[in-house]
PDB file of C-alpha atoms in Angstrom:
ATOM      1  CA  MET A   1     106.370 -81.654-114.500  1.00  0.00           C
ATOM      2  CA  ARG A   2     107.126 -81.282-118.147  1.00  0.00           C
ATOM      3  CA  LEU A   3     108.952 -78.310-119.471  1.00  0.00           C
ATOM      4  CA  GLY A   4     106.865 -75.912-121.563  1.00  0.00           C
ATOM      5  CA  HIS A   5     103.519 -76.802-119.949  1.00  0.00           C
ATOM      6  CA  SER A   6     102.208 -74.293-117.439  1.00  0.00           C
ATOM      7  CA  HIS A   7      98.852 -75.970-116.685  1.00  0.00           C
ATOM      8  CA  SER A   8      98.162 -79.526-115.672  1.00  0.00           C
ATOM      9  CA  ARG A   9      94.958 -81.452-116.333  1.00  0.00           C
ATOM     10  CA  ASP A  10      93.874 -80.827-112.761  1.00  0.00           C
ATOM     11  CA  ASP A  11      94.096 -77.061-113.289  1.00  0.00           C
ATOM     12  CA  ARG A  12      91.911 -77.259-116.402  1.00  0.00           C
ATOM     13  CA  GLY A  13      89.371 -79.393-114.570  1.00  0.00           C
ATOM     14  CA  ALA A  14      89.294 -76.984-111.644  1.00  0.00           C
ATOM     15  CA  ALA A  15      88.707 -74.068-114.006  1.00  0.00           C
ATOM     16  CA  ALA A  16      85.778 -75.922-115.612  1.00  0.00           C
ATOM     17  CA  VAL A  17      84.228 -76.613-112.205  1.00  0.00           C
ATOM     18  CA  GLU A  18      84.676 -72.993-111.120  1.00  0.00           C
ATOM     19  CA  PHE A  19      83.087 -71.808-114.362  1.00  0.00           C
ATOM     20  CA  ALA A  20      80.132 -74.171-113.865  1.00  0.00           C
ATOM     21  CA  ILE A  21      79.603 -72.745-110.379  1.00  0.00           C
ATOM     22  CA  VAL A  22      79.888 -69.079-111.420  1.00  0.00           C
ATOM     23  CA  LEU A  23      77.908 -69.285-114.692  1.00  0.00           C
ATOM     24  CA  PRO A  24      74.380 -69.508-113.163  1.00  0.00           C
ATOM     25  CA  VAL A  25      75.089 -66.527-110.902  1.00  0.00           C
ATOM     26  CA  LEU A  26      76.441 -64.530-113.836  1.00  0.00           C
ATOM     27  CA  LEU A  27      73.443 -65.411-116.020  1.00  0.00           C
ATOM     28  CA  LEU A  28      71.009 -64.537-113.225  1.00  0.00           C
ATOM     29  CA  LEU A  29      72.687 -61.150-112.888  1.00  0.00           C
ATOM     30  CA  VAL A  30      72.657 -60.417-116.642  1.00  0.00           C
ATOM     31  CA  PHE A  31      69.076 -61.617-117.159  1.00  0.00           C
ATOM     32  CA  GLY A  32      67.957 -59.726-114.056  1.00  0.00           C
ATOM     33  CA  ILE A  33      69.443 -56.501-115.408  1.00  0.00           C
ATOM     34  CA  ILE A  34      67.703 -57.011-118.761  1.00  0.00           C
ATOM     35  CA  ASP A  35      64.283 -57.712-117.261  1.00  0.00           C
ATOM     36  CA  PHE A  36      64.606 -54.987-114.622  1.00  0.00           C
ATOM     37  CA  GLY A  37      65.273 -52.488-117.422  1.00  0.00           C
ATOM     38  CA  ARG A  38      62.255 -53.735-119.370  1.00  0.00           C
ATOM     39  CA  ALA A  39      60.042 -53.542-116.263  1.00  0.00           C
ATOM     40  CA  LEU A  40      61.255 -50.028-115.489  1.00  0.00           C
ATOM     41  CA  ASN A  41      60.517 -48.946-119.065  1.00  0.00           C
ATOM     42  CA  ALA A  42      57.012 -50.453-118.836  1.00  0.00           C
ATOM     43  CA  GLN A  43      56.396 -48.625-115.537  1.00  0.00           C
ATOM     44  CA  VAL A  44      57.473 -45.284-117.029  1.00  0.00           C
ATOM     45  CA  THR A  45      55.188 -45.907-120.029  1.00  0.00           C
ATOM     46  CA  LEU A  46      52.280 -46.705-117.690  1.00  0.00           C
ATOM     47  CA  THR A  47      52.904 -43.520-115.728  1.00  0.00           C
ATOM     48  CA  GLN A  48      52.832 -41.475-118.938  1.00  0.00           C
ATOM     49  CA  ALA A  49      49.611 -43.201-120.068  1.00  0.00           C
ATOM     50  CA  ALA A  50      47.922 -42.656-116.678  1.00  0.00           C
ATOM     51  CA  ARG A  51      48.902 -38.987-116.739  1.00  0.00           C
ATOM     52  CA  GLU A  52      47.532 -38.637-120.266  1.00  0.00           C
ATOM     53  CA  GLY A  53      44.301 -40.396-119.305  1.00  0.00           C
ATOM     54  CA  ALA A  54      43.823 -38.175-116.248  1.00  0.00           C
ATOM     55  CA  ARG A  55      44.438 -35.085-118.393  1.00  0.00           C
ATOM     56  CA  LEU A  56      41.875 -36.239-120.957  1.00  0.00           C
ATOM     57  CA  GLU A  57      39.345 -36.993-118.217  1.00  0.00           C
ATOM     58  CA  ALA A  58      39.995 -33.639-116.507  1.00  0.00           C
ATOM     59  CA  LEU A  59      39.245 -31.906-119.804  1.00  0.00           C
ATOM     60  CA  ASP A  60      36.088 -34.047-120.182  1.00  0.00           C
ATOM     61  CA  GLN A  61      37.269 -35.533-123.494  1.00  0.00           C
ATOM     62  CA  ASP A  62      35.645 -38.455-125.308  1.00  0.00           C
ATOM     63  CA  ASP A  63      36.986 -42.014-125.522  1.00  0.00           C
ATOM     64  CA  VAL A  64      39.379 -41.679-122.578  1.00  0.00           C
ATOM     65  CA  VAL A  65      39.984 -45.426-122.179  1.00  0.00           C
ATOM     66  CA  ASN A  66      41.030 -46.062-125.785  1.00  0.00           C
ATOM     67  CA  ARG A  67      43.143 -42.913-125.952  1.00  0.00           C
ATOM     68  CA  THR A  68      44.854 -43.839-122.679  1.00  0.00           C
ATOM     69  CA  GLN A  69      45.610 -47.317-124.001  1.00  0.00           C
ATOM     70  CA  ALA A  70      46.981 -45.764-127.189  1.00  0.00           C
ATOM     71  CA  ALA A  71      49.299 -43.600-125.059  1.00  0.00           C
ATOM     72  CA  ALA A  72      50.890 -46.771-123.636  1.00  0.00           C
ATOM     73  CA  THR A  73      52.993 -47.301-126.731  1.00  0.00           C
ATOM     74  CA  GLY A  74      55.024 -50.463-126.965  1.00  0.00           C
ATOM     75  CA  LEU A  75      53.113 -52.420-124.329  1.00  0.00           C
ATOM     76  CA  SER A  76      51.473 -55.637-125.439  1.00  0.00           C
ATOM     77  CA  PRO A  77      48.944 -56.818-124.434  1.00  0.00           C
ATOM     78  CA  VAL A  78      47.138 -53.498-124.126  1.00  0.00           C
ATOM     79  CA  PRO A  79      47.034 -52.310-120.497  1.00  0.00           C
ATOM     80  CA  GLY A  80      43.789 -52.124-118.561  1.00  0.00           C
ATOM     81  CA  VAL A  81      42.393 -48.667-117.812  1.00  0.00           C
ATOM     82  CA  SER A  82      39.883 -47.739-115.126  1.00  0.00           C
ATOM     83  CA  ILE A  83      38.443 -44.330-114.312  1.00  0.00           C
ATOM     84  CA  SER A  84      37.735 -44.139-110.596  1.00  0.00           C
ATOM     85  CA  SER A  85      36.864 -40.445-110.413  1.00  0.00           C
ATOM     86  CA  SER A  86      35.525 -38.424-113.323  1.00  0.00           C
ATOM     87  CA  CYS A  87      34.674 -34.837-114.094  1.00  0.00           C
ATOM     88  CA  PRO A  88      32.507 -32.802-113.597  1.00  0.00           C
ATOM     89  CA  ASP A  89      31.099 -34.881-110.703  1.00  0.00           C
ATOM     90  CA  ASN A  90      34.344 -34.723-108.665  1.00  0.00           C
ATOM     91  CA  ASP A  91      37.178 -32.304-107.952  1.00  0.00           C
ATOM     92  CA  ASP A  92      39.833 -34.584-109.451  1.00  0.00           C
ATOM     93  CA  ALA A  93      39.988 -36.946-112.396  1.00  0.00           C
ATOM     94  CA  VAL A  94      41.637 -40.232-111.377  1.00  0.00           C
ATOM     95  CA  VAL A  95      42.712 -42.797-113.969  1.00  0.00           C
ATOM     96  CA  THR A  96      44.423 -46.084-113.054  1.00  0.00           C
ATOM     97  CA  VAL A  97      46.368 -48.112-115.611  1.00  0.00           C
ATOM     98  CA  THR A  98      47.423 -51.733-114.977  1.00  0.00           C
ATOM     99  CA  TYR A  99      49.669 -53.997-117.015  1.00  0.00           C
ATOM    100  CA  THR A 100      50.763 -57.611-116.630  1.00  0.00           C
ATOM    101  CA  PHE A 101      54.513 -57.701-117.183  1.00  0.00           C
ATOM    102  CA  GLU A 102      56.057 -60.982-118.277  1.00  0.00           C
ATOM    103  CA  PHE A 103      59.758 -61.685-118.058  1.00  0.00           C
ATOM    104  CA  ALA A 104      61.479 -62.204-121.418  1.00  0.00           C
ATOM    105  CA  THR A 105      64.525 -64.030-120.107  1.00  0.00           C
ATOM    106  CA  PRO A 106      64.697 -67.397-118.337  1.00  0.00           C
ATOM    107  CA  VAL A 107      65.380 -65.633-115.060  1.00  0.00           C
ATOM    108  CA  GLY A 108      62.735 -67.752-113.305  1.00  0.00           C
ATOM    109  CA  ALA A 109      64.420 -71.017-114.236  1.00  0.00           C
ATOM    110  CA  ILE A 110      67.788 -69.757-113.068  1.00  0.00           C
ATOM    111  CA  GLY A 111      66.261 -68.365-109.882  1.00  0.00           C
ATOM    112  CA  ALA A 112      64.694 -71.782-109.215  1.00  0.00           C
ATOM    113  CA  MET A 113      68.210 -73.254-109.142  1.00  0.00           C
ATOM    114  CA  PHE A 114      68.783 -71.172-106.023  1.00  0.00           C
ATOM    115  CA  GLY A 115      65.546 -72.211-104.334  1.00  0.00           C
ATOM    116  CA  GLY A 116      63.253 -69.478-105.677  1.00  0.00           C
ATOM    117  CA  ASN A 117      59.800 -70.546-106.765  1.00  0.00           C
ATOM    118  CA  SER A 118      57.913 -67.397-107.743  1.00  0.00           C
ATOM    119  CA  TYR A 119      60.633 -65.290-109.342  1.00  0.00           C
ATOM    120  CA  GLY A 120      59.937 -65.091-113.047  1.00  0.00           C
ATOM    121  CA  ASP A 121      56.152 -65.261-112.704  1.00  0.00           C
ATOM    122  CA  PRO A 122      54.286 -62.371-114.362  1.00  0.00           C
ATOM    123  CA  ILE A 123      53.893 -59.279-112.198  1.00  0.00           C
ATOM    124  CA  THR A 124      51.207 -56.587-112.278  1.00  0.00           C
ATOM    125  CA  LEU A 125      52.404 -53.017-112.724  1.00  0.00           C
ATOM    126  CA  THR A 126      50.049 -50.190-111.767  1.00  0.00           C
ATOM    127  CA  SER A 127      50.106 -46.442-112.189  1.00  0.00           C
ATOM    128  CA  GLU A 128      47.584 -43.796-111.205  1.00  0.00           C
ATOM    129  CA  GLY A 129      47.139 -40.370-112.748  1.00  0.00           C
ATOM    130  CA  VAL A 130      45.351 -37.564-110.880  1.00  0.00           C
ATOM    131  CA  MET A 131      44.497 -34.168-112.349  1.00  0.00           C
ATOM    132  CA  PRO A 132      42.174 -31.414-111.074  1.00  0.00           C
ATOM    133  CA  CYS A 133      39.020 -31.043-113.119  1.00  0.00           C
ATOM    134  CA  GLU A 134      38.878 -28.031-115.408  1.00  0.00           C
ATOM    135  CA  GLY A 135      35.820 -25.872-114.921  1.00  0.00           C
TER     136      GLY A 135
END
């Protein structure tokens, strides 16, 4: 051992191997956090849009579908809106909003390194708004 050198070549090689093993796990964790936050934000936006659509339908307003889609700010493509129960024919106005969420990070490719095959595929988020009809 030479004086003044605290690390040998073997130590540097071992550190590189350890880093190569830990890096995919670290990236999967970071990318998962990013996409989970985006998905949660999209779900909250869908819930707000469904609530707004149900309110508009309960008040028997015009153009409920377009106004509900407009309430889903920041979501692209525009979410799908369906009205399954409308006023004044029913007691409640029910509006369902669906959105296809696509992952922005390469979380699917990293997940495939660990044997996953469907993680990273687009998922469908759904929210339903129900409001009593106003007389």
